[in-house]
């Protein structure tokens, strides 16, 4: 084939591709083209991506042409936007040109040019620019033509494809090879681009000169990637091994839970068998007594029958003495006495019933403790770490009559949102603070008295003491606050903590005690100063429950921390002298690891105690900006929440 003919055909193919088969949005050859009602054609992905940026098109359920702005209705607007263009086909001419001249449209088995001459010659190379398959002879001609000599030609012989004569052409000046790098613009350009567009740039160098430095940097990147690859591969191996360990652990935990359940069921079965045995014993005795009564009665019936027959015989007798003797016997009561048998005995059973305290049974079942699932997170509170102030929550909100006084605090996770709930003593309210949709929010619930202590009940409920009104209120956190119930109590309670799903611990300093209450406010048990341990309580303002179910009491009167069992036994008392002595103990909390945190209000500090009540350290002091700390609690992600003047300070203590 003449060189000029080959060159002409390649030019024609290239022009067709540039002018008719190129998407004007991405400036690349059409990929799955679609023709809109205005006869403009684009790649499906391009027109969909453009439509997604135009709200008016989305509202109209139509594809929008970026040139004429005309809309094309889609056949199924209920489908995702990404699929709107799937049913929009290209016009016949565009599809025909793509089939004939588009990339990948030609046979690469045989030489394209020889085929047009009627010859069938196996192709050995492929020009990625012209998208033509070439035999060895046509490849040599291709490399001699000035307009194609710099094209990227790939060797297709054998199993591997080796790039031959790799020369990248400029997208602007199609016949110019890219040889330079403009460092100012960070772009690879040809000589013509340098002359026209980059003549004012200072750092324009030949790409070839930069290749060694680029390769050095690539080798460094490769080394770093390999290190990361190996490190990640090691981590994946460790995680895979850990998955096996954890699965085995979960199987063991499941077995332990089932075992605990079976143990509880067996205890109930033992009680059931005892009750049934006692019922059988008493029932047999009762039935025996009743049967004895029946037998005695039958004997009496028989004797009465016999006496009746004797009287009949006397009446029919012609002997007067027979009548007289029978008469004398009746007058003396001998006849009556014969038929009366005394079957009464002491301890006779009158009736057997089954008495059941359903309320007590319900409370017992609710309080039945098989165990608990304890989850330890990677970002668990690390009390050895230095606390870092992460956030400050101002508790003053619109409508407050005076400055806020956050006295006690707890934190709940509600619908995936961390919600901080505080009692504001000055403004007679409970408040919640949270972040929803990246926006801070709050809720305020006004109460009839001054709220003091707060305790978390269920996952989205809290209980709050109102000592002045002798009330405990329960509040639902959604995270907005909703009043659920108001419980009137016989005492003025200050501190409060949840013991079980059906019981609370509450403290009073007027009648100086810690009471165990049911959810109706009735006192089930009272721990008083003289009970099992002497004068241990005076002003028990704050309470919390440990992970083992004991009660921690922060007492400002005795200036100590007391740990009590629900039965009232003293586990320990923290009362020290010197610099580790408590001067003004207030808020107290226990972590999932059993550690104890207590605030020392007038000393402007938070101290850390072990689970057994041993001093560890001052975890926060006035040097950390802490002033008059009161209530505190710990939450997820290694956070500690501390009530101070007008604000709740949020500290992180993570590993």
PDB file of C-alpha atoms in Angstrom, residues 81 109 120 150 245 256 260 269 279 293 397 430 476 496 510 516 528 575 617 637:
ATOM      1  CA  UNK A  81     -29.567   8.487  39.193  1.00  0.00           C
ATOM      2  CA  UNK A 109      -5.350 -10.744  14.468  1.00  0.00           C
ATOM      3  CA  UNK A 120      -4.302 -11.747   5.045  1.00  0.00           C
ATOM      4  CA  UNK A 150       6.628   8.781  17.092  1.00  0.00           C
ATOM      5  CA  UNK A 245      -8.814 -16.695  69.547  1.00  0.00           C
ATOM      6  CA  UNK A 256     -20.554 -20.000  80.499  1.00  0.00           C
ATOM      7  CA  UNK A 260     -25.124 -20.004  84.534  1.00  0.00           C
ATOM      8  CA  UNK A 269     -36.040 -26.890  90.087  1.00  0.00           C
ATOM      9  CA  UNK A 279     -47.382 -30.472  99.066  1.00  0.00           C
ATOM     10  CA  UNK A 293     -63.277 -39.531 108.997  1.00  0.00           C
ATOM     11  CA  UNK A 397     -29.056  27.946  78.084  1.00  0.00           C
ATOM     12  CA  UNK A 430     -32.177  18.738  84.150  1.00  0.00           C
ATOM     13  CA  UNK A 476     -36.318   9.550  79.364  1.00  0.00           C
ATOM     14  CA  UNK A 496     -28.667   8.277  94.162  1.00  0.00           C
ATOM     15  CA  UNK A 510     -31.425  14.544 107.671  1.00  0.00           C
ATOM     16  CA  UNK A 516     -32.343   0.581  99.346  1.00  0.00           C
ATOM     17  CA  UNK A 528     -27.834   3.795 109.366  1.00  0.00           C
ATOM     18  CA  UNK A 575      -9.960   8.292 105.664  1.00  0.00           C
ATOM     19  CA  UNK A 617      -2.550   9.846  92.759  1.00  0.00           C
ATOM     20  CA  UNK A 637     -13.750   6.690  74.108  1.00  0.00           C
TER      21      UNK A 637
END
